């Protein structure tokens, strides 16, 4: 893969075709080097290989005065040429323009027509659009040109103009005639990955895109470990591990796990992920932290603070979402008081995902327009309860109860006592999203006995409402 050396910054020239020294090198896969000429005119930089070899423009960093090269290295100012909206033309524009816009490029489109998505960009003022066919002179002030028409003559004419003006030129129709190639690019946490076939005759865009996807996905989910060193800082990440299936943790959560020095895990977190951690990672079971005269949560808070103060990167791995009955805020507050940097990584809450995995939508058109999630770890008649069960009984929507298996009989009786029909459907989903998942159905009148008869045990998510019967194959 060819790259432009990132450290060289050409100085601004004054005349057309001003040759600027020193010229950077282009490094090819076999280690050889070829000289490049850079030309500067009117705050433009135009470059081409001295021997006419196509240049991999997007793989390197080219500096332009007053522009930030980080997001889209070679395109601080460009023109896009789309002659017609035939095969590939509109799709090419639709794929390429968003990245150029996001990089702050001044994009000008020349085309008699455009796809609705591209039209919307023009209507929003994100690009300018000249609604006509390409004409000679359109590239006079361009820095970079992408030619993607279905008219071979127009492509050749635009390409020739680009060559005269020393403008980077990407040809969507014929890469062999281009002066720049576009690699398959992807991004992960401030890193841009660019993949290009080194053998021009054997180019396979789908293959390079697949390699790009594999590398980016590996960086994101932690399966391709590339830990930070210079920019790495100690601190704690409160990571929501999702409902149980290790594939349902967020990309960011998985990456932070792979980069951690210490992981303090709950029993409800995705345990399978712990087996994938590098051997140097210290894994601590939160339930087994000795707390002596402290409460268990205080001991966990102290452990987070102690390891972070040792300069370690700590992940507090929780089931579901850290802030949904996960005591995440208690830990965040303790860390803030101790002056420890804290990052919160949301997780997929079991209150929604587990019913979904069992075929139960928490909302459904014509059935439920709202859903309420409550904790059932405190019984309705317990003075510590903060839940207004009488109000919940009056709601027509879905009620999702977490941590309520051992209290479900009293919960059901309370709801019925406050007016909820006794035949209201109830579903209990145990070990949701895991290989041990099972679903048990009942009603408010029968749920207490059903739990005993079926030996339903925590963790289980309880769904109360007509949505229980909304899925295919359930009684209506």
mmCIF file of C-alpha atoms in Angstrom, residues 63-410:
data_model
loop_
_atom_site.group_PDB
_atom_site.id
_atom_site.type_symbol
_atom_site.label_atom_id
_atom_site.label_comp_id
_atom_site.label_asym_id
_atom_site.label_seq_id
_atom_site.Cartn_x
_atom_site.Cartn_y
_atom_site.Cartn_z
ATOM 1 C CA UNK A 63 -0.915 19.486 4.158
ATOM 2 C CA UNK A 64 -2.793 22.493 2.814
ATOM 3 C CA UNK A 65 -2.387 25.943 4.408
ATOM 4 C CA UNK A 66 -5.223 26.743 6.782
ATOM 5 C CA UNK A 67 -6.849 23.334 6.488
ATOM 6 C CA UNK A 68 -7.108 20.437 8.927
ATOM 7 C CA UNK A 69 -5.768 17.285 7.230
ATOM 8 C CA UNK A 70 -6.934 14.793 9.810
ATOM 9 C CA UNK A 71 -10.390 13.767 8.700
ATOM 10 C CA UNK A 72 -9.996 13.405 4.945
ATOM 11 C CA UNK A 73 -6.277 13.719 4.252
ATOM 12 C CA UNK A 74 -6.223 14.810 0.604
ATOM 13 C CA UNK A 75 -9.516 16.611 0.093
ATOM 14 C CA UNK A 76 -9.706 20.022 1.775
ATOM 15 C CA UNK A 77 -11.171 21.433 -1.458
ATOM 16 C CA UNK A 78 -12.596 19.408 -4.320
ATOM 17 C CA UNK A 79 -14.983 19.216 -7.210
ATOM 18 C CA UNK A 80 -17.124 16.200 -7.989
ATOM 19 C CA UNK A 81 -18.029 15.496 -11.612
ATOM 20 C CA UNK A 82 -21.100 13.385 -12.328
ATOM 21 C CA UNK A 83 -22.206 13.558 -15.935
ATOM 22 C CA UNK A 84 -25.247 11.333 -15.729
ATOM 23 C CA UNK A 85 -27.213 9.360 -13.204
ATOM 24 C CA UNK A 86 -26.752 6.087 -15.016
ATOM 25 C CA UNK A 87 -25.236 2.930 -13.581
ATOM 26 C CA UNK A 88 -22.993 3.803 -10.661
ATOM 27 C CA UNK A 89 -23.035 7.560 -11.056
ATOM 28 C CA UNK A 90 -25.597 8.452 -8.430
ATOM 29 C CA UNK A 91 -24.455 5.679 -6.125
ATOM 30 C CA UNK A 92 -20.839 6.805 -6.259
ATOM 31 C CA UNK A 93 -21.822 10.345 -5.327
ATOM 32 C CA UNK A 94 -24.095 9.120 -2.592
ATOM 33 C CA UNK A 95 -21.299 7.015 -1.057
ATOM 34 C CA UNK A 96 -18.429 9.485 -1.358
ATOM 35 C CA UNK A 97 -19.962 12.877 -0.635
ATOM 36 C CA UNK A 98 -20.850 12.384 3.065
ATOM 37 C CA UNK A 99 -17.217 11.686 4.026
ATOM 38 C CA UNK A 100 -16.000 14.713 2.077
ATOM 39 C CA UNK A 101 -18.633 16.932 3.684
ATOM 40 C CA UNK A 102 -17.781 15.614 7.139
ATOM 41 C CA UNK A 103 -14.128 16.464 6.515
ATOM 42 C CA UNK A 104 -15.028 20.074 5.775
ATOM 43 C CA UNK A 105 -14.363 19.874 2.044
ATOM 44 C CA UNK A 106 -15.784 22.549 -0.256
ATOM 45 C CA UNK A 107 -17.621 20.235 -2.649
ATOM 46 C CA UNK A 108 -18.963 21.313 -6.034
ATOM 47 C CA UNK A 109 -21.086 18.939 -8.075
ATOM 48 C CA UNK A 110 -21.398 19.237 -11.844
ATOM 49 C CA UNK A 111 -24.260 17.119 -13.137
ATOM 50 C CA UNK A 112 -27.547 17.523 -15.005
ATOM 51 C CA UNK A 113 -29.263 15.357 -12.377
ATOM 52 C CA UNK A 114 -28.755 13.727 -9.004
ATOM 53 C CA UNK A 115 -30.260 11.134 -6.703
ATOM 54 C CA UNK A 116 -32.722 12.354 -4.038
ATOM 55 C CA UNK A 117 -30.057 11.930 -1.342
ATOM 56 C CA UNK A 118 -27.550 14.055 -3.246
ATOM 57 C CA UNK A 119 -30.233 16.641 -4.005
ATOM 58 C CA UNK A 120 -30.918 16.854 -0.282
ATOM 59 C CA UNK A 121 -27.235 17.651 0.340
ATOM 60 C CA UNK A 122 -27.440 20.498 -2.158
ATOM 61 C CA UNK A 123 -30.720 21.769 -0.722
ATOM 62 C CA UNK A 124 -29.161 21.784 2.760
ATOM 63 C CA UNK A 125 -26.230 23.847 1.503
ATOM 64 C CA UNK A 126 -23.705 21.069 2.183
ATOM 65 C CA UNK A 127 -22.565 21.111 -1.447
ATOM 66 C CA UNK A 128 -22.956 23.435 -4.407
ATOM 67 C CA UNK A 129 -24.448 22.019 -7.585
ATOM 68 C CA UNK A 130 -24.122 23.187 -11.189
ATOM 69 C CA UNK A 131 -26.987 21.479 -13.003
ATOM 70 C CA UNK A 132 -25.460 20.788 -16.386
ATOM 71 C CA UNK A 133 -23.070 18.426 -18.099
ATOM 72 C CA UNK A 134 -19.308 18.687 -17.638
ATOM 73 C CA UNK A 135 -17.535 21.425 -19.589
ATOM 74 C CA UNK A 136 -13.846 22.106 -20.069
ATOM 75 C CA UNK A 137 -12.667 24.516 -17.368
ATOM 76 C CA UNK A 138 -14.786 23.054 -14.572
ATOM 77 C CA UNK A 139 -11.656 21.756 -12.823
ATOM 78 C CA UNK A 140 -9.637 24.964 -13.054
ATOM 79 C CA UNK A 141 -9.941 25.729 -9.334
ATOM 80 C CA UNK A 142 -10.268 22.164 -8.087
ATOM 81 C CA UNK A 143 -7.898 20.421 -5.731
ATOM 82 C CA UNK A 144 -9.268 16.923 -6.229
ATOM 83 C CA UNK A 145 -11.663 15.486 -8.778
ATOM 84 C CA UNK A 146 -13.791 12.375 -8.704
ATOM 85 C CA UNK A 147 -15.031 11.457 -12.154
ATOM 86 C CA UNK A 148 -17.895 8.992 -12.207
ATOM 87 C CA UNK A 149 -19.934 9.449 -15.355
ATOM 88 C CA UNK A 150 -21.289 6.911 -17.820
ATOM 89 C CA UNK A 151 -20.055 9.002 -20.750
ATOM 90 C CA UNK A 152 -16.602 7.787 -21.795
ATOM 91 C CA UNK A 153 -15.849 10.956 -23.753
ATOM 92 C CA UNK A 154 -16.750 13.174 -20.794
ATOM 93 C CA UNK A 155 -14.629 11.036 -18.496
ATOM 94 C CA UNK A 156 -11.635 11.297 -20.826
ATOM 95 C CA UNK A 157 -12.046 15.064 -21.235
ATOM 96 C CA UNK A 158 -12.339 15.705 -17.500
ATOM 97 C CA UNK A 159 -9.397 13.434 -16.804
ATOM 98 C CA UNK A 160 -7.282 15.294 -19.375
ATOM 99 C CA UNK A 161 -8.191 18.645 -17.807
ATOM 100 C CA UNK A 162 -7.269 17.325 -14.390
ATOM 101 C CA UNK A 163 -3.873 16.279 -15.728
ATOM 102 C CA UNK A 164 -3.280 19.723 -17.275
ATOM 103 C CA UNK A 165 -4.078 21.440 -13.990
ATOM 104 C CA UNK A 166 -2.166 18.915 -11.866
ATOM 105 C CA UNK A 167 -5.336 17.972 -10.000
ATOM 106 C CA UNK A 168 -5.712 14.681 -8.186
ATOM 107 C CA UNK A 169 -8.104 12.643 -10.331
ATOM 108 C CA UNK A 170 -10.000 9.507 -9.321
ATOM 109 C CA UNK A 171 -11.719 7.613 -12.133
ATOM 110 C CA UNK A 172 -14.651 5.457 -11.058
ATOM 111 C CA UNK A 173 -14.836 3.913 -14.533
ATOM 112 C CA UNK A 174 -11.159 3.209 -15.230
ATOM 113 C CA UNK A 175 -8.670 3.222 -12.370
ATOM 114 C CA UNK A 176 -5.771 2.561 -14.750
ATOM 115 C CA UNK A 177 -6.242 6.025 -16.249
ATOM 116 C CA UNK A 178 -6.502 7.774 -12.898
ATOM 117 C CA UNK A 179 -3.750 9.719 -11.133
ATOM 118 C CA UNK A 180 -5.076 8.717 -7.723
ATOM 119 C CA UNK A 181 -6.746 5.646 -6.307
ATOM 120 C CA UNK A 182 -9.280 5.514 -3.503
ATOM 121 C CA UNK A 183 -8.589 2.802 -0.955
ATOM 122 C CA UNK A 184 -11.253 1.105 1.110
ATOM 123 C CA UNK A 185 -11.238 3.186 4.293
ATOM 124 C CA UNK A 186 -12.699 2.792 7.751
ATOM 125 C CA UNK A 187 -12.365 4.480 11.122
ATOM 126 C CA UNK A 188 -12.019 3.339 14.707
ATOM 127 C CA UNK A 189 -11.262 5.559 17.703
ATOM 128 C CA UNK A 190 -9.237 8.191 15.872
ATOM 129 C CA UNK A 191 -7.486 5.713 13.565
ATOM 130 C CA UNK A 192 -8.096 5.612 9.817
ATOM 131 C CA UNK A 193 -7.564 2.246 8.146
ATOM 132 C CA UNK A 194 -6.949 2.318 4.392
ATOM 133 C CA UNK A 195 -6.592 -0.840 2.309
ATOM 134 C CA UNK A 196 -5.547 -0.962 -1.330
ATOM 135 C CA UNK A 197 -4.634 -3.771 -3.692
ATOM 136 C CA UNK A 198 -0.930 -3.491 -4.505
ATOM 137 C CA UNK A 199 -1.271 -5.410 -7.766
ATOM 138 C CA UNK A 200 -3.019 -3.043 -10.158
ATOM 139 C CA UNK A 201 -3.971 -5.822 -12.546
ATOM 140 C CA UNK A 202 -5.527 -7.898 -9.793
ATOM 141 C CA UNK A 203 -7.678 -5.261 -8.156
ATOM 142 C CA UNK A 204 -10.676 -6.676 -6.325
ATOM 143 C CA UNK A 205 -12.659 -3.916 -4.559
ATOM 144 C CA UNK A 206 -14.797 -6.392 -2.647
ATOM 145 C CA UNK A 207 -11.724 -8.176 -1.310
ATOM 146 C CA UNK A 208 -10.071 -4.957 -0.134
ATOM 147 C CA UNK A 209 -13.352 -3.835 1.439
ATOM 148 C CA UNK A 210 -13.604 -7.163 3.265
ATOM 149 C CA UNK A 211 -10.062 -6.750 4.620
ATOM 150 C CA UNK A 212 -10.915 -3.193 5.694
ATOM 151 C CA UNK A 213 -14.044 -4.387 7.452
ATOM 152 C CA UNK A 214 -12.197 -7.185 9.241
ATOM 153 C CA UNK A 215 -9.478 -4.848 10.521
ATOM 154 C CA UNK A 216 -11.888 -2.112 11.629
ATOM 155 C CA UNK A 217 -14.236 -4.601 13.280
ATOM 156 C CA UNK A 218 -11.316 -6.215 15.076
ATOM 157 C CA UNK A 219 -10.146 -2.853 16.401
ATOM 158 C CA UNK A 220 -13.647 -1.958 17.498
ATOM 159 C CA UNK A 221 -14.603 -5.177 19.272
ATOM 160 C CA UNK A 222 -11.181 -5.875 20.757
ATOM 161 C CA UNK A 223 -10.475 -9.093 18.851
ATOM 162 C CA UNK A 224 -7.622 -7.239 17.155
ATOM 163 C CA UNK A 225 -5.792 -5.827 20.142
ATOM 164 C CA UNK A 226 -3.827 -2.638 19.604
ATOM 165 C CA UNK A 227 -3.560 -1.034 23.046
ATOM 166 C CA UNK A 228 -2.798 2.656 23.439
ATOM 167 C CA UNK A 229 0.516 3.605 24.987
ATOM 168 C CA UNK A 230 1.333 7.304 24.768
ATOM 169 C CA UNK A 231 -2.281 8.468 24.914
ATOM 170 C CA UNK A 232 -3.450 5.930 27.449
ATOM 171 C CA UNK A 233 -4.687 7.317 30.748
ATOM 172 C CA UNK A 234 -5.669 5.574 33.950
ATOM 173 C CA UNK A 235 -9.300 5.601 34.956
ATOM 174 C CA UNK A 236 -12.461 3.573 35.222
ATOM 175 C CA UNK A 237 -14.988 2.650 32.564
ATOM 176 C CA UNK A 238 -18.457 1.620 33.711
ATOM 177 C CA UNK A 239 -19.389 -0.783 30.929
ATOM 178 C CA UNK A 240 -22.854 -2.161 30.348
ATOM 179 C CA UNK A 241 -22.386 -5.739 29.206
ATOM 180 C CA UNK A 242 -25.879 -6.230 27.858
ATOM 181 C CA UNK A 243 -28.391 -8.955 28.735
ATOM 182 C CA UNK A 244 -26.045 -11.954 28.676
ATOM 183 C CA UNK A 245 -25.163 -12.917 25.113
ATOM 184 C CA UNK A 246 -21.534 -11.805 24.630
ATOM 185 C CA UNK A 247 -22.364 -10.647 21.099
ATOM 186 C CA UNK A 248 -24.736 -8.036 22.537
ATOM 187 C CA UNK A 249 -22.126 -5.923 24.308
ATOM 188 C CA UNK A 250 -21.423 -2.645 22.534
ATOM 189 C CA UNK A 251 -18.421 -2.300 20.251
ATOM 190 C CA UNK A 252 -16.893 0.282 22.555
ATOM 191 C CA UNK A 253 -17.443 -1.874 25.618
ATOM 192 C CA UNK A 254 -15.704 -4.837 24.041
ATOM 193 C CA UNK A 255 -12.752 -2.716 22.974
ATOM 194 C CA UNK A 256 -12.317 -1.262 26.462
ATOM 195 C CA UNK A 257 -12.383 -4.775 27.895
ATOM 196 C CA UNK A 258 -9.566 -5.808 25.570
ATOM 197 C CA UNK A 259 -7.483 -2.800 26.674
ATOM 198 C CA UNK A 260 -8.132 -3.142 30.412
ATOM 199 C CA UNK A 261 -5.606 -3.964 33.131
ATOM 200 C CA UNK A 262 -8.297 -4.849 35.669
ATOM 201 C CA UNK A 263 -11.898 -6.008 35.179
ATOM 202 C CA UNK A 264 -14.306 -6.028 38.120
ATOM 203 C CA UNK A 265 -17.281 -8.073 36.956
ATOM 204 C CA UNK A 266 -20.808 -8.733 38.203
ATOM 205 C CA UNK A 267 -22.285 -12.209 38.029
ATOM 206 C CA UNK A 268 -24.888 -10.940 35.548
ATOM 207 C CA UNK A 269 -22.289 -9.624 33.114
ATOM 208 C CA UNK A 270 -21.452 -11.541 29.912
ATOM 209 C CA UNK A 271 -19.135 -14.127 31.478
ATOM 210 C CA UNK A 272 -18.014 -15.624 28.163
ATOM 211 C CA UNK A 273 -16.177 -12.404 27.372
ATOM 212 C CA UNK A 274 -13.908 -12.833 30.387
ATOM 213 C CA UNK A 275 -12.384 -15.973 28.871
ATOM 214 C CA UNK A 276 -11.293 -13.943 25.831
ATOM 215 C CA UNK A 277 -9.277 -11.413 27.830
ATOM 216 C CA UNK A 278 -5.475 -11.367 27.509
ATOM 217 C CA UNK A 279 -3.663 -13.285 30.274
ATOM 218 C CA UNK A 280 -2.257 -10.134 31.891
ATOM 219 C CA UNK A 281 -5.734 -8.793 32.711
ATOM 220 C CA UNK A 282 -6.715 -9.186 36.359
ATOM 221 C CA UNK A 283 -10.342 -10.319 36.660
ATOM 222 C CA UNK A 284 -12.086 -9.705 39.980
ATOM 223 C CA UNK A 285 -15.481 -11.137 40.907
ATOM 224 C CA UNK A 286 -17.376 -8.256 42.495
ATOM 225 C CA UNK A 287 -19.381 -10.656 44.652
ATOM 226 C CA UNK A 288 -16.208 -11.965 46.292
ATOM 227 C CA UNK A 289 -14.580 -8.680 47.278
ATOM 228 C CA UNK A 290 -14.135 -8.794 51.075
ATOM 229 C CA UNK A 291 -15.947 -5.823 52.545
ATOM 230 C CA UNK A 292 -15.374 -6.222 56.290
ATOM 231 C CA UNK A 293 -16.958 -3.272 58.048
ATOM 232 C CA UNK A 294 -18.031 -1.734 54.717
ATOM 233 C CA UNK A 295 -21.197 -2.410 52.760
ATOM 234 C CA UNK A 296 -20.590 -4.528 49.650
ATOM 235 C CA UNK A 297 -21.087 -1.556 47.314
ATOM 236 C CA UNK A 298 -18.643 0.562 49.282
ATOM 237 C CA UNK A 299 -16.055 -2.201 48.939
ATOM 238 C CA UNK A 300 -16.547 -2.257 45.179
ATOM 239 C CA UNK A 301 -16.185 1.528 45.031
ATOM 240 C CA UNK A 302 -12.950 1.310 47.049
ATOM 241 C CA UNK A 303 -11.578 -1.400 44.758
ATOM 242 C CA UNK A 304 -12.257 0.734 41.672
ATOM 243 C CA UNK A 305 -10.528 3.723 43.241
ATOM 244 C CA UNK A 306 -7.567 1.721 44.518
ATOM 245 C CA UNK A 307 -6.755 0.127 41.166
ATOM 246 C CA UNK A 308 -7.236 3.382 39.243
ATOM 247 C CA UNK A 309 -4.890 5.214 41.616
ATOM 248 C CA UNK A 310 -2.245 2.603 40.773
ATOM 249 C CA UNK A 311 -2.330 3.928 37.212
ATOM 250 C CA UNK A 312 -4.338 1.033 35.833
ATOM 251 C CA UNK A 313 -7.103 1.014 33.275
ATOM 252 C CA UNK A 314 -10.129 -0.450 35.048
ATOM 253 C CA UNK A 315 -13.375 -1.770 33.591
ATOM 254 C CA UNK A 316 -16.396 -2.246 35.816
ATOM 255 C CA UNK A 317 -18.390 -4.801 33.823
ATOM 256 C CA UNK A 318 -22.098 -4.910 34.597
ATOM 257 C CA UNK A 319 -25.077 -6.728 33.198
ATOM 258 C CA UNK A 320 -27.530 -4.721 31.109
ATOM 259 C CA UNK A 321 -26.996 -0.970 31.383
ATOM 260 C CA UNK A 322 -24.963 0.555 34.245
ATOM 261 C CA UNK A 323 -27.675 3.098 35.031
ATOM 262 C CA UNK A 324 -30.695 0.772 34.952
ATOM 263 C CA UNK A 325 -30.810 -0.733 38.447
ATOM 264 C CA UNK A 326 -27.058 -1.215 38.202
ATOM 265 C CA UNK A 327 -25.855 1.252 40.863
ATOM 266 C CA UNK A 328 -23.732 2.858 38.193
ATOM 267 C CA UNK A 329 -24.320 6.370 39.456
ATOM 268 C CA UNK A 330 -23.222 5.413 42.959
ATOM 269 C CA UNK A 331 -19.910 4.261 41.547
ATOM 270 C CA UNK A 332 -19.596 7.297 39.282
ATOM 271 C CA UNK A 333 -20.155 9.594 42.258
ATOM 272 C CA UNK A 334 -17.555 7.779 44.366
ATOM 273 C CA UNK A 335 -15.020 8.019 41.545
ATOM 274 C CA UNK A 336 -15.726 11.724 41.051
ATOM 275 C CA UNK A 337 -15.211 12.394 44.759
ATOM 276 C CA UNK A 338 -11.876 10.571 44.553
ATOM 277 C CA UNK A 339 -10.821 12.555 41.467
ATOM 278 C CA UNK A 340 -10.796 9.482 39.227
ATOM 279 C CA UNK A 341 -11.677 9.845 35.547
ATOM 280 C CA UNK A 342 -14.806 7.863 34.731
ATOM 281 C CA UNK A 343 -16.291 6.844 31.391
ATOM 282 C CA UNK A 344 -19.808 5.448 31.107
ATOM 283 C CA UNK A 345 -20.481 3.005 28.283
ATOM 284 C CA UNK A 346 -24.222 2.339 27.975
ATOM 285 C CA UNK A 347 -25.389 -1.233 27.538
ATOM 286 C CA UNK A 348 -28.436 -2.939 26.077
ATOM 287 C CA UNK A 349 -30.945 -3.155 28.904
ATOM 288 C CA UNK A 350 -32.451 -6.551 29.638
ATOM 289 C CA UNK A 351 -35.791 -4.831 30.198
ATOM 290 C CA UNK A 352 -36.209 -4.464 26.423
ATOM 291 C CA UNK A 353 -33.806 -6.962 24.880
ATOM 292 C CA UNK A 354 -34.794 -10.065 26.850
ATOM 293 C CA UNK A 355 -38.514 -9.788 26.042
ATOM 294 C CA UNK A 356 -37.527 -9.133 22.432
ATOM 295 C CA UNK A 357 -35.372 -12.246 22.360
ATOM 296 C CA UNK A 358 -38.383 -14.232 23.585
ATOM 297 C CA UNK A 359 -40.642 -12.802 20.888
ATOM 298 C CA UNK A 360 -42.334 -10.195 23.066
ATOM 299 C CA UNK A 361 -42.416 -6.527 21.949
ATOM 300 C CA UNK A 362 -42.722 -4.138 24.889
ATOM 301 C CA UNK A 363 -44.791 -1.860 22.643
ATOM 302 C CA UNK A 364 -47.063 -2.831 19.758
ATOM 303 C CA UNK A 365 -49.319 -0.767 17.556
ATOM 304 C CA UNK A 366 -52.897 -0.985 18.751
ATOM 305 C CA UNK A 367 -51.886 -2.822 21.930
ATOM 306 C CA UNK A 368 -49.460 -0.783 24.034
ATOM 307 C CA UNK A 369 -48.304 2.800 23.589
ATOM 308 C CA UNK A 370 -46.091 2.850 26.679
ATOM 309 C CA UNK A 371 -44.029 0.564 28.830
ATOM 310 C CA UNK A 372 -42.832 0.974 32.400
ATOM 311 C CA UNK A 373 -39.808 -0.691 33.961
ATOM 312 C CA UNK A 374 -39.772 -1.236 37.703
ATOM 313 C CA UNK A 375 -37.606 -3.067 40.203
ATOM 314 C CA UNK A 376 -39.307 -5.882 42.067
ATOM 315 C CA UNK A 377 -36.580 -6.539 44.602
ATOM 316 C CA UNK A 378 -38.702 -4.822 47.271
ATOM 317 C CA UNK A 379 -42.234 -6.157 47.783
ATOM 318 C CA UNK A 380 -45.201 -3.777 47.318
ATOM 319 C CA UNK A 381 -46.082 -3.923 51.017
ATOM 320 C CA UNK A 382 -42.527 -3.180 52.139
ATOM 321 C CA UNK A 383 -42.150 0.314 53.568
ATOM 322 C CA UNK A 384 -38.939 0.747 51.590
ATOM 323 C CA UNK A 385 -40.787 0.456 48.278
ATOM 324 C CA UNK A 386 -40.741 3.591 46.122
ATOM 325 C CA UNK A 387 -43.108 2.192 43.463
ATOM 326 C CA UNK A 388 -46.690 3.433 43.138
ATOM 327 C CA UNK A 389 -48.269 0.049 42.382
ATOM 328 C CA UNK A 390 -51.775 1.486 42.416
ATOM 329 C CA UNK A 391 -50.837 3.866 39.589
ATOM 330 C CA UNK A 392 -49.203 1.034 37.649
ATOM 331 C CA UNK A 393 -52.345 -1.042 37.923
ATOM 332 C CA UNK A 394 -54.292 1.700 36.124
ATOM 333 C CA UNK A 395 -51.897 1.856 33.154
ATOM 334 C CA UNK A 396 -52.961 0.149 29.919
ATOM 335 C CA UNK A 397 -49.436 -0.375 28.640
ATOM 336 C CA UNK A 398 -46.720 -2.893 29.369
ATOM 337 C CA UNK A 399 -45.160 -3.422 32.774
ATOM 338 C CA UNK A 400 -41.649 -4.899 32.909
ATOM 339 C CA UNK A 401 -40.437 -6.111 36.285
ATOM 340 C CA UNK A 402 -36.755 -6.776 36.953
ATOM 341 C CA UNK A 403 -35.420 -8.654 39.979
ATOM 342 C CA UNK A 404 -38.923 -9.700 40.961
ATOM 343 C CA UNK A 405 -39.092 -13.485 40.646
ATOM 344 C CA UNK A 406 -39.333 -14.163 44.378
ATOM 345 C CA UNK A 407 -41.841 -11.311 44.866
ATOM 346 C CA UNK A 408 -44.045 -11.900 41.817
ATOM 347 C CA UNK A 409 -46.909 -13.415 43.811
ATOM 348 C CA UNK A 410 -47.251 -10.362 46.012
#
